[in-house]
Amino acid sequence: MTRGTAVGGGIWVILLGWRWATEGFHEFLLAQTLFLLAPLVLVPLGLPLTAVPVRSGRVSRLYTLARVLLPIGALALVPAFVLEPPWQVRFALGLPYLLFTACAALHGLARLAGRSAFLVEELALDVALLFLPGGAVWMLAWLGDFSFLGFQGLWVLLTAIHFHFAAFGALLLVGLLGRLLWHHRASAPRAWRLHPVPAVGLMGAFPLLAAGIAGNRVLEVLGVSLYMLLLPGVAGLLFVGASRVRSGGVGRWLLVGSGLAVLGSTTLAVLWGLFRPSLVALPTMLRFHGTLNALGFVGLGVLGLRLLNPASRANVAGVVFSRLSSRGRTGPRFFERLAPPDGRQPTGLVDDFSEYARPDFDPLRVDPEVRRFYEHTASYTLWVVPDWKPGFRLGGRLWGWFARHVQQLVLPSATNLQRHGVKGAIVAVDDGADGRERVRGWIRTYESDGSPIYVAAYSSHVAGAMRYMNIAFPLPFSNMTSILRLDHDAPGGTGLRLTSCAQEEAPGGDQGVYLANPLLPLRLPLNETIWVWSAGGTPATEPPCDDPAVVLRARHEMWFFGRKYLELHYFIQRVGEADPA
């Protein structure tokens, strides 16, 4: 536990004891005290677990700024809630905390944008951070004694509490619990498979509950029902997680206490939210439901997971992206102004295919013709046959209009099974202008009219024991970067697979398709896999080819939000051996 969390916890305990001993502890004072538990203890306890280290060993600047702003904002709230100065002073004292929550939300967006794979447990942490500014806004409405969305007085403060505990705290706990279950997925596979259900459900339950309380009774009942169904499941997962912790430390028992507390608080929530008039009075809800949730479920659970500190499986930030971009159009002449000063002349997409060797990938097992293609790409020509999937052909035509306008990523026509001849050229690119190492461009144009299909800058980078192919497609003021990992096409096979998809055994790799820009690289909901085989090693499931000049075959699969929208079938020949027709 950090010093800041210990100091905040000490202040909160002193405040609680003082109010308990000297004042009538009515619901207003209890609500204020419960709220202060969030900025003084809960947020400082959980924020370090959302840090994303970069390859240099440092954390992101947004996270560092949030860590600086948090103690300032949290400590400023103490006199605002305790001393009861004029509302103008109270409002001003709440502004630093609002600034912190805005920075924390941006940190959550940066985490989400830079992640290479869809990881439910990490998404829960991102969404938790995004809820914090909402809680700060309701807090400011309370401090300024404003009416907000038809609510005023105690209801405003209770809403701020819900944003911090039912939204931020619950999702923080569920996300961290997902990390713990991932590490114990071998001994608790069913719990690991079930974890996404409450994680995703709780991300939607709180917005429904908030919208319902704002005036839509149907949404309120739906939100309460989701909490009623999901939180007992979270309790069960907490018990499973605690049972899998080998050490006999206090963290295990804190998880058990958290699970027991949420069962009690959920029962009270059901009695309050599903019946009108409610079967439980508001003071009772605040004293028991609020206390069980804040101190028991969220407090004990997050503290226990902080002590256990399960590691994230997300990728380490800091992928080196190309700095290349266009000012409008890319076109086949894009690289002419980017020639390197040393005059080097690459012949292929890689200088030496053996550089991609690693314990589970042996380049010497790959067919020699495939290896030669990547080292001497300029010695080959190809033609491509598109296979657009139903439901995406209209989208393909719309994208084609934009792509032809910017002269980049002009995918073959949505007319399926039409043959398109493609010419290619390999050119050197200045590393200083690009920002990566040993960059070369591969320009592919249609033989029919010379228009570009792809204008791409190829490089590679190493992360851990893995070398990735790093491909940038310059776009207006940005570029689309595809980072591919190389694998054998099958156990014992001589073909090659290049993919942006995360692997089950290594979901935290750098692979992915990103929109790279100076502000914030964004992981796109796109994926691609390229299979390359020698003509003789092509699977029988591929379209037949009776052209003896074809020495290599390839299949390029593309997905959008997990749905395959296009397959490109490539037929590759050596230059000089191609059919003149």
Coordinates of C-alpha atoms in Angstrom, one line a residue:
M1 CA 0.0 0.0 0.0
T2 CA 1.3 3.5 -0.9
R3 CA 2.0 6.2 1.6
G4 CA -0.7 8.3 0.0
T5 CA -3.3 5.6 0.6
A6 CA -2.2 5.2 4.2
V7 CA -2.4 9.0 4.8
G8 CA -5.8 9.2 3.2
G9 CA -7.0 6.2 5.2
G10 CA -5.7 7.8 8.4
I11 CA -7.5 11.0 7.7
W12 CA -10.7 9.2 7.0
V13 CA -10.6 7.1 10.1
I14 CA -9.9 10.2 12.3
L15 CA -12.9 11.9 10.6
L16 CA -15.1 8.9 11.1
G17 CA -14.2 8.6 14.8
W18 CA -14.6 12.3 15.4
R19 CA -18.0 12.5 13.9
W20 CA -19.2 9.3 15.6
A21 CA -18.1 10.6 19.0
T22 CA -19.2 14.3 18.8
E23 CA -22.2 14.6 16.5
G24 CA -25.5 13.0 15.8
F25 CA -24.5 10.7 13.0
H26 CA -27.5 11.3 10.7
E27 CA -27.7 10.3 7.1
F28 CA -26.2 13.5 5.7
L29 CA -23.0 13.1 7.7
L30 CA -22.8 9.4 7.0
A31 CA -23.2 10.1 3.2
Q32 CA -20.5 12.8 3.3
T33 CA -18.2 10.4 5.2
L34 CA -18.8 7.5 2.8
F35 CA -18.1 9.8 -0.2
L36 CA -14.8 10.9 1.2
L37 CA -13.7 7.3 1.5
A38 CA -13.5 7.2 -2.3
P39 CA -11.0 10.1 -3.0
L40 CA -9.1 9.5 0.2
V41 CA -8.7 5.7 0.1
L42 CA -10.5 3.8 -2.8
V43 CA -9.1 5.8 -5.8
P44 CA -5.5 6.0 -4.4
L45 CA -5.7 2.3 -3.7
G46 CA -6.9 1.4 -7.2
L47 CA -5.2 3.9 -9.5
P48 CA -1.7 2.4 -9.4
L49 CA -3.2 -0.9 -10.6
T50 CA -4.3 0.8 -13.9
A51 CA -0.7 2.0 -14.7
V52 CA 0.5 1.0 -18.2
P53 CA 4.3 0.7 -18.2
V54 CA 6.1 1.6 -21.4
R55 CA 9.2 -0.1 -22.8
S56 CA 11.5 2.4 -21.2
G57 CA 10.2 1.2 -17.8
R58 CA 8.3 4.4 -17.1
V59 CA 4.6 4.9 -16.9
S60 CA 2.5 7.1 -19.2
R61 CA 2.5 10.9 -18.8
L62 CA -1.3 11.0 -18.3
Y63 CA -1.0 8.5 -15.4
T64 CA 1.9 10.4 -13.9
L65 CA -0.1 13.7 -14.0
A66 CA -3.1 11.9 -12.5
R67 CA -0.9 10.7 -9.6
V68 CA 0.2 14.3 -9.0
L69 CA -3.3 15.7 -9.1
L70 CA -5.0 13.1 -6.9
P71 CA -3.6 14.0 -3.5
I72 CA -4.2 17.7 -4.2
G73 CA -7.8 17.1 -5.2
A74 CA -8.5 14.6 -2.4
L75 CA -7.1 16.8 0.4
A76 CA -8.9 19.9 -0.9
L77 CA -12.2 18.0 -0.4
V78 CA -11.7 17.5 3.3
P79 CA -12.2 21.1 4.4
A80 CA -15.0 21.4 1.7
F81 CA -16.9 18.6 3.4
V82 CA -15.9 19.1 7.0
L83 CA -15.7 22.9 7.7
E84 CA -18.8 23.9 5.6
P85 CA -17.5 27.2 4.2
P86 CA -19.6 29.3 1.8
W87 CA -20.7 27.4 -1.3
Q88 CA -18.4 29.4 -3.5
V89 CA -15.4 28.2 -1.5
R90 CA -16.7 24.6 -1.4
F91 CA -17.1 24.6 -5.1
A92 CA -13.6 26.0 -5.7
L93 CA -12.2 23.3 -3.4
G94 CA -13.8 20.6 -5.5
L95 CA -12.4 21.8 -8.8
P96 CA -8.9 20.1 -8.4
Y97 CA -10.6 16.8 -7.9
L98 CA -12.7 17.3 -11.0
L99 CA -9.4 18.1 -12.9
F100 CA -7.9 14.8 -11.6
T101 CA -10.9 12.8 -12.7
A102 CA -10.7 14.3 -16.2
C103 CA -7.1 13.3 -16.4
A104 CA -7.9 9.8 -15.1
A105 CA -10.6 9.4 -17.7
L106 CA -8.1 10.4 -20.4
H107 CA -5.7 7.9 -19.0
G108 CA -8.4 5.3 -19.3
L109 CA -9.0 6.2 -23.0
A110 CA -5.2 6.0 -23.6
R111 CA -5.2 2.5 -22.0
L112 CA -8.1 1.4 -24.2
A113 CA -6.7 2.9 -27.4
G114 CA -3.2 1.4 -27.1
R115 CA -4.1 -2.1 -26.2
S116 CA -3.4 -4.7 -28.9
A117 CA -6.1 -7.2 -27.9
F118 CA -9.7 -7.1 -26.6
L119 CA -9.3 -8.0 -22.9
V120 CA -12.5 -7.8 -20.9
E121 CA -10.8 -7.4 -17.5
E122 CA -8.8 -4.5 -18.8
L123 CA -11.8 -2.9 -20.5
A124 CA -13.6 -3.0 -17.1
L125 CA -10.7 -0.9 -15.7
D126 CA -10.9 1.5 -18.6
V127 CA -14.7 2.0 -18.1
A128 CA -14.2 2.4 -14.4
L129 CA -11.8 5.3 -15.0
L130 CA -14.3 6.9 -17.5
F131 CA -17.0 7.0 -14.8
L132 CA -14.9 9.1 -12.4
P133 CA -15.7 12.5 -14.0
G134 CA -19.4 11.8 -13.7
G135 CA -19.0 11.3 -9.9
A136 CA -17.0 14.5 -9.7
V137 CA -19.6 16.5 -11.5
W138 CA -22.3 15.3 -9.1
M139 CA -20.0 16.1 -6.2
L140 CA -19.6 19.7 -7.4
A141 CA -23.4 20.0 -7.7
W142 CA -23.6 18.9 -4.1
L143 CA -20.8 21.3 -3.0
G144 CA -22.4 24.2 -4.8
D145 CA -25.9 23.3 -3.5
F146 CA -27.2 23.1 -7.1
S147 CA -30.2 21.3 -8.4
F148 CA -28.9 18.8 -11.1
L149 CA -31.1 16.9 -13.5
G150 CA -34.1 17.4 -11.2
F151 CA -32.3 16.2 -8.1
Q152 CA -31.2 18.2 -5.2
G153 CA -29.9 17.9 -1.6
L154 CA -29.0 14.4 -0.4
W155 CA -30.0 12.7 -3.7
V156 CA -27.2 14.6 -5.5
L157 CA -24.6 13.4 -3.0
L158 CA -25.9 9.8 -3.1
T159 CA -25.6 9.9 -6.9
A160 CA -21.9 11.0 -6.6
I161 CA -21.4 8.1 -4.2
H162 CA -22.9 5.6 -6.6
F163 CA -20.6 6.8 -9.4
H164 CA -17.6 6.2 -7.2
F165 CA -18.6 2.8 -5.6
A166 CA -21.3 1.2 -7.8
A167 CA -19.5 2.2 -11.0
F168 CA -15.8 2.9 -10.5
G169 CA -15.3 0.7 -7.5
A170 CA -17.3 -2.3 -8.7
L171 CA -15.7 -2.3 -12.2
L172 CA -12.3 -1.8 -10.7
L173 CA -12.8 -4.8 -8.5
V174 CA -14.2 -6.9 -11.3
G175 CA -11.4 -6.0 -13.7
L176 CA -8.7 -6.9 -11.1
L177 CA -10.6 -10.1 -10.3
G178 CA -10.4 -11.0 -14.0
R179 CA -6.6 -10.6 -13.8
L180 CA -6.5 -13.0 -10.8
L181 CA -8.7 -15.6 -12.6
W182 CA -6.6 -15.4 -15.7
H183 CA -3.6 -16.5 -13.8
H184 CA -5.6 -19.4 -12.3
R185 CA -7.5 -20.3 -15.4
A186 CA -5.9 -23.8 -15.5
S187 CA -7.3 -24.7 -12.1
A188 CA -10.5 -22.7 -12.4
P189 CA -11.4 -22.7 -16.1
R190 CA -15.2 -22.4 -15.6
A191 CA -14.7 -19.3 -13.4
W192 CA -12.4 -17.7 -16.0
R193 CA -14.9 -18.4 -18.8
L194 CA -17.8 -17.0 -16.8
H195 CA -16.0 -13.8 -15.7
P196 CA -16.9 -11.8 -18.9
V197 CA -20.6 -12.1 -18.1
P198 CA -20.6 -10.0 -14.9
A199 CA -17.8 -7.8 -16.3
V200 CA -19.7 -6.8 -19.4
G201 CA -23.0 -6.8 -17.6
L202 CA -21.9 -4.3 -14.9
M203 CA -20.5 -2.0 -17.6
G204 CA -24.1 -1.6 -18.9
A205 CA -26.0 -2.0 -15.6
F206 CA -24.9 1.3 -14.1
P207 CA -25.8 3.5 -17.1
L208 CA -29.2 1.8 -17.1
L209 CA -29.6 2.4 -13.4
A210 CA -28.6 6.1 -13.7
A211 CA -31.0 6.7 -16.6
G212 CA -33.7 5.0 -14.6
I213 CA -33.2 7.0 -11.5
A214 CA -33.3 10.1 -13.7
G215 CA -36.9 9.4 -14.6
N216 CA -37.4 6.1 -16.6
R217 CA -38.8 3.5 -14.2
V218 CA -38.4 0.7 -16.7
L219 CA -34.7 1.4 -17.1
E220 CA -34.3 1.6 -13.3
V221 CA -35.9 -1.8 -12.8
L222 CA -33.7 -3.2 -15.6
G223 CA -30.6 -1.8 -14.0
V224 CA -31.5 -3.0 -10.6
S225 CA -32.3 -6.5 -12.0
L226 CA -28.9 -6.7 -13.7
Y227 CA -27.2 -5.8 -10.4
M228 CA -29.3 -8.4 -8.6
L229 CA -28.4 -11.1 -11.1
L230 CA -24.7 -10.2 -11.6
L231 CA -23.4 -9.3 -8.2
P232 CA -24.1 -12.7 -6.6
G233 CA -22.1 -14.1 -9.5
V234 CA -19.2 -11.7 -8.7
A235 CA -19.4 -13.0 -5.1
G236 CA -19.0 -16.5 -6.4
L237 CA -16.0 -15.5 -8.5
L238 CA -14.5 -13.8 -5.5
F239 CA -14.8 -17.0 -3.5
V240 CA -13.2 -19.0 -6.3
G241 CA -10.4 -16.5 -6.7
A242 CA -9.8 -16.6 -2.9
S243 CA -9.7 -20.4 -3.0
R244 CA -7.1 -20.4 -5.7
V245 CA -4.7 -18.1 -3.9
R246 CA -1.9 -20.3 -2.5
S247 CA -0.5 -18.1 0.2
G248 CA -2.4 -17.9 3.4
G249 CA -2.1 -14.1 3.5
V250 CA -4.8 -11.6 4.4
G251 CA -5.6 -10.9 0.8
R252 CA -7.5 -14.2 0.5
W253 CA -9.7 -13.5 3.4
L254 CA -10.4 -9.9 2.3
L255 CA -11.8 -11.4 -0.9
V256 CA -14.0 -13.7 1.1
G257 CA -15.3 -10.8 3.2
S258 CA -15.9 -8.8 0.0
G259 CA -18.0 -11.6 -1.4
L260 CA -20.1 -11.9 1.8
A261 CA -20.6 -8.2 1.9
V262 CA -22.0 -7.9 -1.6
L263 CA -24.5 -10.7 -1.0
G264 CA -25.9 -8.6 1.9
S265 CA -25.9 -5.3 0.1
T266 CA -27.5 -6.8 -3.0
T267 CA -30.5 -8.1 -0.9
L268 CA -31.1 -4.6 0.4
A269 CA -30.8 -3.1 -3.2
V270 CA -33.5 -5.5 -4.4
L271 CA -35.9 -4.5 -1.6
W272 CA -35.2 -0.9 -2.4
G273 CA -35.2 -0.8 -6.2
L274 CA -37.8 -3.3 -7.3
F275 CA -40.7 -2.3 -5.0
R276 CA -42.8 0.9 -4.8
P277 CA -43.2 1.9 -2.1
S278 CA -39.8 0.6 -1.1
L279 CA -39.6 -2.1 1.6
V280 CA -36.5 -0.4 3.0
A281 CA -36.3 3.2 4.3
L282 CA -33.7 5.5 2.9
P283 CA -31.8 5.9 6.2
T284 CA -31.6 2.1 6.5
M285 CA -30.3 1.8 2.9
L286 CA -27.7 4.4 3.6
R287 CA -26.5 2.8 6.9
F288 CA -26.4 -0.8 5.8
H289 CA -26.5 -1.0 2.0
G290 CA -24.1 2.0 1.6
T291 CA -21.7 0.8 4.3
L292 CA -21.7 -2.8 3.1
N293 CA -20.9 -1.7 -0.5
A294 CA -18.3 1.0 0.3
L295 CA -16.4 -0.7 3.1
G296 CA -17.3 -4.3 2.6
F297 CA -17.7 -5.2 -1.1
V298 CA -15.6 -2.6 -2.8
G299 CA -13.3 -1.6 0.1
L300 CA -12.3 -5.1 1.2
G301 CA -12.2 -6.5 -2.4
V302 CA -10.0 -3.8 -3.9
L303 CA -7.7 -3.9 -0.9
G304 CA -7.4 -7.7 -1.1
L305 CA -6.6 -7.5 -4.8
R306 CA -4.1 -4.7 -4.3
L307 CA -2.3 -6.9 -1.8
L308 CA -2.4 -9.9 -4.2
N309 CA -1.5 -7.6 -7.1
P310 CA -2.3 -9.9 -10.0
A311 CA -0.3 -8.9 -13.1
S312 CA -2.0 -7.7 -16.3
R313 CA -1.7 -9.7 -19.5
A314 CA -2.0 -6.5 -21.6
N315 CA 0.8 -5.5 -23.9
V316 CA 3.5 -3.1 -22.7
A317 CA 3.0 0.4 -24.3
G318 CA 5.5 2.0 -26.5
V319 CA 5.2 0.4 -29.9
V320 CA 7.4 2.3 -32.4
F321 CA 5.0 3.6 -35.1
S322 CA 6.0 5.2 -38.4
R323 CA 5.8 9.0 -38.5
L324 CA 4.8 8.9 -42.2
S325 CA 1.6 10.5 -43.3
S326 CA 0.2 12.3 -46.4
R327 CA -1.3 15.8 -46.7
G328 CA -4.2 14.6 -48.7
R329 CA -3.3 12.0 -51.3
T330 CA -0.7 9.2 -51.0
G331 CA -0.2 7.8 -54.5
P332 CA 2.5 5.6 -56.0
R333 CA 5.1 8.4 -56.0
F334 CA 4.8 9.0 -52.2
F335 CA 8.3 7.7 -51.4
E336 CA 10.1 9.7 -54.1
R337 CA 10.9 12.5 -51.6
L338 CA 11.9 10.0 -48.9
A339 CA 15.0 8.4 -50.4
P340 CA 17.7 7.6 -47.8
P341 CA 21.0 9.5 -48.0
D342 CA 23.1 6.3 -47.9
G343 CA 21.7 5.1 -51.3
R344 CA 20.9 1.6 -50.1
Q345 CA 18.7 -0.5 -52.5
P346 CA 16.7 -3.2 -50.7
T347 CA 15.3 -6.1 -52.8
G348 CA 12.7 -7.5 -50.4
L349 CA 10.4 -6.8 -47.5
V350 CA 13.1 -8.1 -45.2
D351 CA 16.9 -8.3 -45.5
D352 CA 17.2 -11.7 -43.8
F353 CA 14.2 -13.8 -43.0
S354 CA 16.1 -15.7 -40.3
E355 CA 15.9 -12.6 -38.1
Y356 CA 12.3 -13.7 -37.2
A357 CA 13.6 -16.9 -35.6
R358 CA 12.4 -17.6 -32.0
P359 CA 11.9 -20.8 -29.9
D360 CA 8.5 -21.5 -31.4
F361 CA 9.2 -20.3 -35.0
D362 CA 12.0 -21.7 -37.2
P363 CA 12.4 -19.8 -40.5
L364 CA 14.4 -22.8 -41.9
R365 CA 11.2 -24.9 -41.8
V366 CA 9.5 -22.4 -44.1
D367 CA 9.6 -23.4 -47.8
P368 CA 12.6 -21.8 -49.5
E369 CA 10.4 -20.1 -52.1
V370 CA 8.4 -18.4 -49.4
R371 CA 11.6 -17.2 -47.7
R372 CA 13.0 -16.0 -51.1
F373 CA 9.8 -14.0 -51.8
Y374 CA 10.3 -12.0 -48.6
E375 CA 14.0 -11.4 -49.2
H376 CA 13.6 -10.7 -52.9
T377 CA 10.1 -9.4 -53.3
A378 CA 11.0 -7.3 -56.3
S379 CA 11.7 -10.5 -58.3
Y380 CA 8.0 -11.5 -58.2
T381 CA 4.8 -10.3 -59.8
L382 CA 1.3 -11.3 -58.8
W383 CA -2.4 -11.2 -59.6
V384 CA -5.3 -11.2 -57.1
V385 CA -8.8 -12.4 -57.0
P386 CA -11.2 -10.8 -54.4
D387 CA -13.9 -12.6 -52.5
W388 CA -16.1 -10.1 -50.7
K389 CA -18.4 -11.5 -48.1
P390 CA -22.2 -10.9 -48.1
G391 CA -23.2 -7.8 -46.2
F392 CA -19.9 -6.0 -46.9
R393 CA -20.0 -5.4 -50.7
L394 CA -21.7 -2.0 -50.4
G395 CA -19.3 -1.0 -47.7
G396 CA -16.5 -2.1 -50.0
R397 CA -17.7 0.2 -52.8
L398 CA -18.0 3.1 -50.4
W399 CA -14.5 2.5 -49.1
G400 CA -13.3 2.3 -52.7
W401 CA -14.6 5.8 -53.4
F402 CA -12.6 7.2 -50.4
A403 CA -9.5 5.0 -51.2
R404 CA -9.4 6.1 -54.8
H405 CA -9.6 9.7 -53.7
V406 CA -6.6 9.5 -51.3
Q407 CA -4.9 6.9 -53.6
Q408 CA -4.2 4.4 -50.8
L409 CA -5.6 1.0 -49.8
V410 CA -7.6 0.7 -53.0
L411 CA -8.9 -2.8 -52.4
P412 CA -9.9 -4.9 -55.4
S413 CA -13.4 -4.4 -56.8
A414 CA -16.3 -5.8 -55.0
T415 CA -17.0 -7.8 -58.2
N416 CA -16.1 -11.2 -56.8
L417 CA -13.7 -13.7 -58.6
Q418 CA -12.4 -11.0 -61.0
R419 CA -8.7 -11.3 -61.7
H420 CA -6.6 -8.2 -61.1
G421 CA -3.0 -8.0 -62.2
V422 CA -0.7 -6.2 -59.8
K423 CA 2.8 -4.8 -60.3
G424 CA 5.2 -4.2 -57.4
A425 CA 8.3 -2.1 -56.7
I426 CA 10.6 -2.1 -53.7
V427 CA 12.2 1.3 -52.8
A428 CA 14.3 2.5 -49.9
V429 CA 12.9 4.9 -47.4
D430 CA 14.8 7.3 -45.1
D431 CA 14.8 6.0 -41.6
G432 CA 15.1 9.5 -40.1
A433 CA 11.9 10.6 -41.8
D434 CA 10.0 7.4 -40.9
G435 CA 11.2 6.9 -37.3
R436 CA 11.8 3.2 -37.6
E437 CA 14.8 1.1 -38.7
R438 CA 15.7 -0.3 -42.1
V439 CA 12.5 1.0 -43.7
R440 CA 11.6 0.1 -47.3
G441 CA 8.5 0.8 -49.3
W442 CA 6.5 -1.7 -51.3
I443 CA 4.3 0.0 -54.0
R444 CA 1.7 -2.2 -55.5
T445 CA -0.3 -0.8 -58.5
Y446 CA -3.0 -2.3 -60.8
E447 CA -1.6 -3.3 -64.2
S448 CA -4.8 -2.1 -65.8
D449 CA -4.5 1.6 -65.0
G450 CA -1.5 2.1 -62.7
S451 CA -3.6 3.2 -59.8
P452 CA -2.2 2.1 -56.3
I453 CA -3.6 -0.8 -54.4
Y454 CA -1.2 -0.5 -51.5
V455 CA 1.6 2.1 -50.7
A456 CA 3.2 0.6 -47.6
A457 CA 6.4 1.2 -45.6
Y458 CA 7.8 -2.0 -44.1
S459 CA 10.0 -2.3 -41.1
S460 CA 10.2 -4.6 -38.0
H461 CA 10.6 -4.2 -34.3
V462 CA 11.4 -6.5 -31.4
A463 CA 9.5 -6.9 -28.1
G464 CA 10.8 -9.5 -25.7
A465 CA 11.6 -12.6 -27.7
M466 CA 9.3 -11.7 -30.6
R467 CA 10.2 -9.8 -33.8
Y468 CA 7.1 -8.3 -35.4
M469 CA 6.6 -7.1 -39.0
N470 CA 5.7 -3.4 -38.7
I471 CA 3.8 -2.1 -41.8
A472 CA 2.6 1.5 -42.2
F473 CA 0.1 2.7 -44.8
P474 CA 0.4 6.5 -45.0
L475 CA -3.0 8.3 -44.9
P476 CA -4.0 12.0 -44.6
F477 CA -2.2 13.3 -41.4
S478 CA -1.9 9.7 -40.0
N479 CA -1.1 6.2 -41.1
M480 CA -2.7 2.8 -40.6
T481 CA -0.1 0.5 -39.1
S482 CA -0.5 -3.3 -39.2
I483 CA 1.7 -5.2 -36.8
L484 CA 2.0 -8.9 -37.6
R485 CA 3.5 -11.8 -35.8
L486 CA 4.9 -14.7 -37.9
D487 CA 4.1 -18.3 -37.3
H488 CA 4.1 -21.6 -39.1
D489 CA 0.9 -22.2 -41.0
A490 CA 0.4 -25.5 -39.2
P491 CA 2.3 -28.0 -37.0
G492 CA 4.9 -29.5 -39.3
G493 CA 3.9 -27.3 -42.2
T494 CA 6.2 -25.4 -44.5
G495 CA 3.9 -22.4 -45.1
L496 CA 3.8 -19.1 -43.3
R497 CA 1.1 -17.3 -41.3
L498 CA 1.3 -13.6 -40.6
T499 CA -1.5 -12.2 -38.3
S500 CA -2.6 -9.2 -36.3
C501 CA -4.9 -11.4 -34.2
A502 CA -4.0 -12.0 -30.6
Q503 CA -2.9 -15.5 -29.7
E504 CA -4.6 -17.4 -26.8
E505 CA -1.2 -18.2 -25.3
A506 CA 0.1 -14.6 -25.8
P507 CA -2.7 -12.1 -25.8
G508 CA -0.5 -9.3 -24.7
G509 CA 1.7 -9.1 -27.8
D510 CA 2.0 -6.0 -30.0
Q511 CA 0.1 -7.5 -32.9
G512 CA -2.8 -5.4 -34.1
V513 CA -4.1 -2.8 -36.6
Y514 CA -3.7 0.7 -35.4
L515 CA -4.4 4.3 -36.6
A516 CA -1.1 5.9 -35.8
N517 CA -1.1 9.7 -35.3
P518 CA 0.8 12.3 -33.2
L519 CA -1.8 12.6 -30.5
L520 CA -3.0 9.0 -29.6
P521 CA -2.4 5.8 -31.5
L522 CA -5.7 3.9 -31.7
R523 CA -6.2 0.2 -31.9
L524 CA -8.8 -0.3 -34.7
P525 CA -11.5 -3.0 -34.7
L526 CA -9.8 -4.6 -37.7
N527 CA -7.7 -7.7 -38.0
E528 CA -5.9 -9.5 -40.8
T529 CA -4.2 -12.8 -41.4
I530 CA -2.1 -13.7 -44.4
W531 CA -1.3 -17.3 -45.3
V532 CA 1.6 -17.9 -47.8
W533 CA 2.4 -21.3 -49.3
S534 CA 4.6 -22.7 -52.1
A535 CA 2.5 -23.8 -55.1
G536 CA 3.1 -27.4 -54.2
G537 CA 2.3 -26.9 -50.5
T538 CA -1.0 -25.1 -51.0
P539 CA -3.9 -26.7 -49.2
A540 CA -6.5 -28.5 -51.3
T541 CA -9.1 -26.2 -49.9
E542 CA -7.7 -23.2 -51.8
P543 CA -9.1 -22.3 -55.3
P544 CA -7.5 -24.4 -58.0
C545 CA -4.8 -23.0 -60.2
D546 CA -3.5 -24.7 -63.4
D547 CA -0.9 -22.0 -64.3
P548 CA 2.5 -23.7 -64.0
A549 CA 4.2 -20.3 -63.7
V550 CA 2.6 -19.7 -60.3
V551 CA 5.2 -20.6 -57.6
L552 CA 3.5 -19.2 -54.5
R553 CA -0.1 -18.9 -53.3
A554 CA -1.4 -16.6 -50.6
R555 CA -4.7 -15.9 -48.9
H556 CA -5.3 -12.6 -47.1
E557 CA -8.3 -12.6 -44.7
M558 CA -9.7 -9.4 -43.2
W559 CA -12.1 -8.9 -40.3
F560 CA -14.1 -6.0 -39.0
F561 CA -15.4 -6.3 -35.4
G562 CA -14.7 -10.0 -35.6
R563 CA -16.7 -10.6 -38.9
K564 CA -14.7 -11.5 -42.0
Y565 CA -15.5 -9.1 -44.8
L566 CA -12.9 -9.9 -47.5
E567 CA -10.6 -12.6 -48.7
L568 CA -7.9 -11.9 -51.3
H569 CA -6.4 -14.8 -53.1
Y570 CA -3.0 -14.1 -54.5
F571 CA -1.2 -16.0 -57.3
I572 CA 2.5 -15.2 -57.3
Q573 CA 5.0 -15.7 -60.1
R574 CA 8.7 -14.9 -60.6
V575 CA 9.4 -12.0 -62.9
G576 CA 10.2 -13.2 -66.4
E577 CA 8.2 -16.4 -65.9
A578 CA 4.7 -14.8 -65.8
D579 CA 2.2 -15.5 -68.5
P580 CA 2.2 -12.5 -70.9
A581 CA -1.6 -12.7 -71.0

